[in-house]
PDB file of C-alpha atoms in Angstrom:
ATOM      1  CA  MET A   1     -27.969  -2.969  18.993  1.00 58.00           C
ATOM      2  CA  THR A   2     -25.362  -1.867  16.419  1.00 73.00           C
ATOM      3  CA  ASP A   3     -24.178   0.868  18.737  1.00 90.00           C
ATOM      4  CA  VAL A   4     -23.448  -1.685  21.459  1.00 93.00           C
ATOM      5  CA  PHE A   5     -21.615  -3.895  18.961  1.00 93.00           C
ATOM      6  CA  GLU A   6     -19.568  -1.014  17.597  1.00 93.00           C
ATOM      7  CA  GLN A   7     -18.717   0.176  21.164  1.00 95.00           C
ATOM      8  CA  GLU A   8     -17.491  -3.451  22.028  1.00 95.00           C
ATOM      9  CA  LEU A   9     -15.442  -3.530  18.834  1.00 95.00           C
ATOM     10  CA  LEU A  10     -13.801  -0.080  19.771  1.00 95.00           C
ATOM     11  CA  GLU A  11     -12.994  -1.305  23.243  1.00 96.00           C
ATOM     12  CA  GLN A  12     -11.521  -4.541  22.055  1.00 96.00           C
ATOM     13  CA  LEU A  13      -9.494  -2.598  19.421  1.00 96.00           C
ATOM     14  CA  ALA A  14      -8.151  -0.231  22.151  1.00 96.00           C
ATOM     15  CA  GLU A  15      -7.188  -3.114  24.328  1.00 97.00           C
ATOM     16  CA  ALA A  16      -5.471  -4.957  21.540  1.00 97.00           C
ATOM     17  CA  ARG A  17      -3.451  -1.816  20.697  1.00 97.00           C
ATOM     18  CA  ARG A  18      -2.562  -1.339  24.300  1.00 98.00           C
ATOM     19  CA  ALA A  19      -1.389  -4.944  24.549  1.00 98.00           C
ATOM     20  CA  GLN A  20       0.524  -4.653  21.272  1.00 97.00           C
ATOM     21  CA  ALA A  21       2.332  -1.552  22.531  1.00 97.00           C
ATOM     22  CA  ASP A  22       3.185  -3.391  25.707  1.00 98.00           C
ATOM     23  CA  ALA A  23       4.611  -6.336  23.809  1.00 98.00           C
ATOM     24  CA  ARG A  24       6.615  -3.967  21.606  1.00 97.00           C
ATOM     25  CA  ALA A  25       7.963  -2.248  24.732  1.00 98.00           C
ATOM     26  CA  ALA A  26       8.967  -5.571  26.252  1.00 98.00           C
ATOM     27  CA  GLY A  27      10.623  -6.685  23.073  1.00 97.00           C
ATOM     28  CA  ASP A  28       8.061  -9.525  22.571  1.00 98.00           C
ATOM     29  CA  LEU A  29       8.035  -9.765  18.803  1.00 97.00           C
ATOM     30  CA  ASP A  30       5.682 -12.825  18.948  1.00 97.00           C
ATOM     31  CA  GLY A  31       3.278 -10.808  21.039  1.00 97.00           C
ATOM     32  CA  VAL A  32       3.512  -7.844  18.657  1.00 97.00           C
ATOM     33  CA  ASP A  33       2.624 -10.278  15.768  1.00 96.00           C
ATOM     34  CA  ALA A  34      -0.227 -11.884  17.742  1.00 96.00           C
ATOM     35  CA  TYR A  35      -1.881  -8.497  18.459  1.00 96.00           C
ATOM     36  CA  ARG A  36      -1.420  -7.260  14.988  1.00 95.00           C
ATOM     37  CA  GLY A  37      -3.465 -10.251  13.963  1.00 95.00           C
ATOM     38  CA  ARG A  38      -6.070  -9.419  16.647  1.00 96.00           C
ATOM     39  CA  ILE A  39      -6.308  -5.863  15.441  1.00 96.00           C
ATOM     40  CA  THR A  40      -6.637  -6.973  11.736  1.00 95.00           C
ATOM     41  CA  GLY A  41      -9.302  -9.503  12.743  1.00 95.00           C
ATOM     42  CA  LEU A  42     -11.293  -6.869  14.632  1.00 95.00           C
ATOM     43  CA  LEU A  43     -11.144  -4.459  11.690  1.00 94.00           C
ATOM     44  CA  HIS A  44     -12.395  -7.296   9.325  1.00 94.00           C
ATOM     45  CA  ILE A  45     -15.301  -7.985  11.617  1.00 94.00           C
ATOM     46  CA  ALA A  46     -16.206  -4.432  11.766  1.00 93.00           C
ATOM     47  CA  ALA A  47     -16.099  -4.083   7.968  1.00 92.00           C
ATOM     48  CA  ARG A  48     -18.158  -7.133   7.482  1.00 94.00           C
ATOM     49  CA  TYR A  49     -20.998  -5.413   9.431  1.00 92.00           C
ATOM     50  CA  GLY A  50     -20.503  -2.040   7.822  1.00 92.00           C
ATOM     51  CA  ILE A  51     -18.846  -0.504  10.852  1.00 91.00           C
ATOM     52  CA  ARG A  52     -15.975   1.902  10.072  1.00 89.00           C
ATOM     53  CA  LEU A  53     -13.385   2.003  12.925  1.00 86.00           C
ATOM     54  CA  PRO A  54     -10.463   4.430  12.984  1.00 83.00           C
ATOM     55  CA  HIS A  55      -7.236   2.649  12.003  1.00 83.00           C
ATOM     56  CA  THR A  56      -3.976   3.053  10.163  1.00 82.00           C
ATOM     57  CA  PRO A  57      -3.316   1.445   6.771  1.00 81.00           C
ATOM     58  CA  GLU A  58      -0.694  -0.761   8.456  1.00 81.00           C
ATOM     59  CA  GLU A  59      -3.446  -2.239  10.669  1.00 83.00           C
ATOM     60  CA  GLU A  60      -5.360  -3.452   7.636  1.00 74.00           C
ATOM     61  CA  GLU A  61      -2.496  -5.520   6.315  1.00 70.00           C
ATOM     62  CA  GLU A  62      -1.997  -9.129   6.994  1.00 64.00           C
ATOM     63  CA  ASP A  63       1.309 -10.953   6.741  1.00 56.00           C
TER      64      ASP A  63
END
């Protein structure tokens, strides 16, 4: 079951990163911030369950 949960987190993380990049390209700063929060939240969920996901130090930070 953990593998399924980890895969779902990876997919959601990839989608949030794509959406953040799209928002950045469109100049949508609110969207960029919203997706930054989504990425950070997903990383926190993964950490709570002992799942290590690839990420940058910036993605861990909350404003």
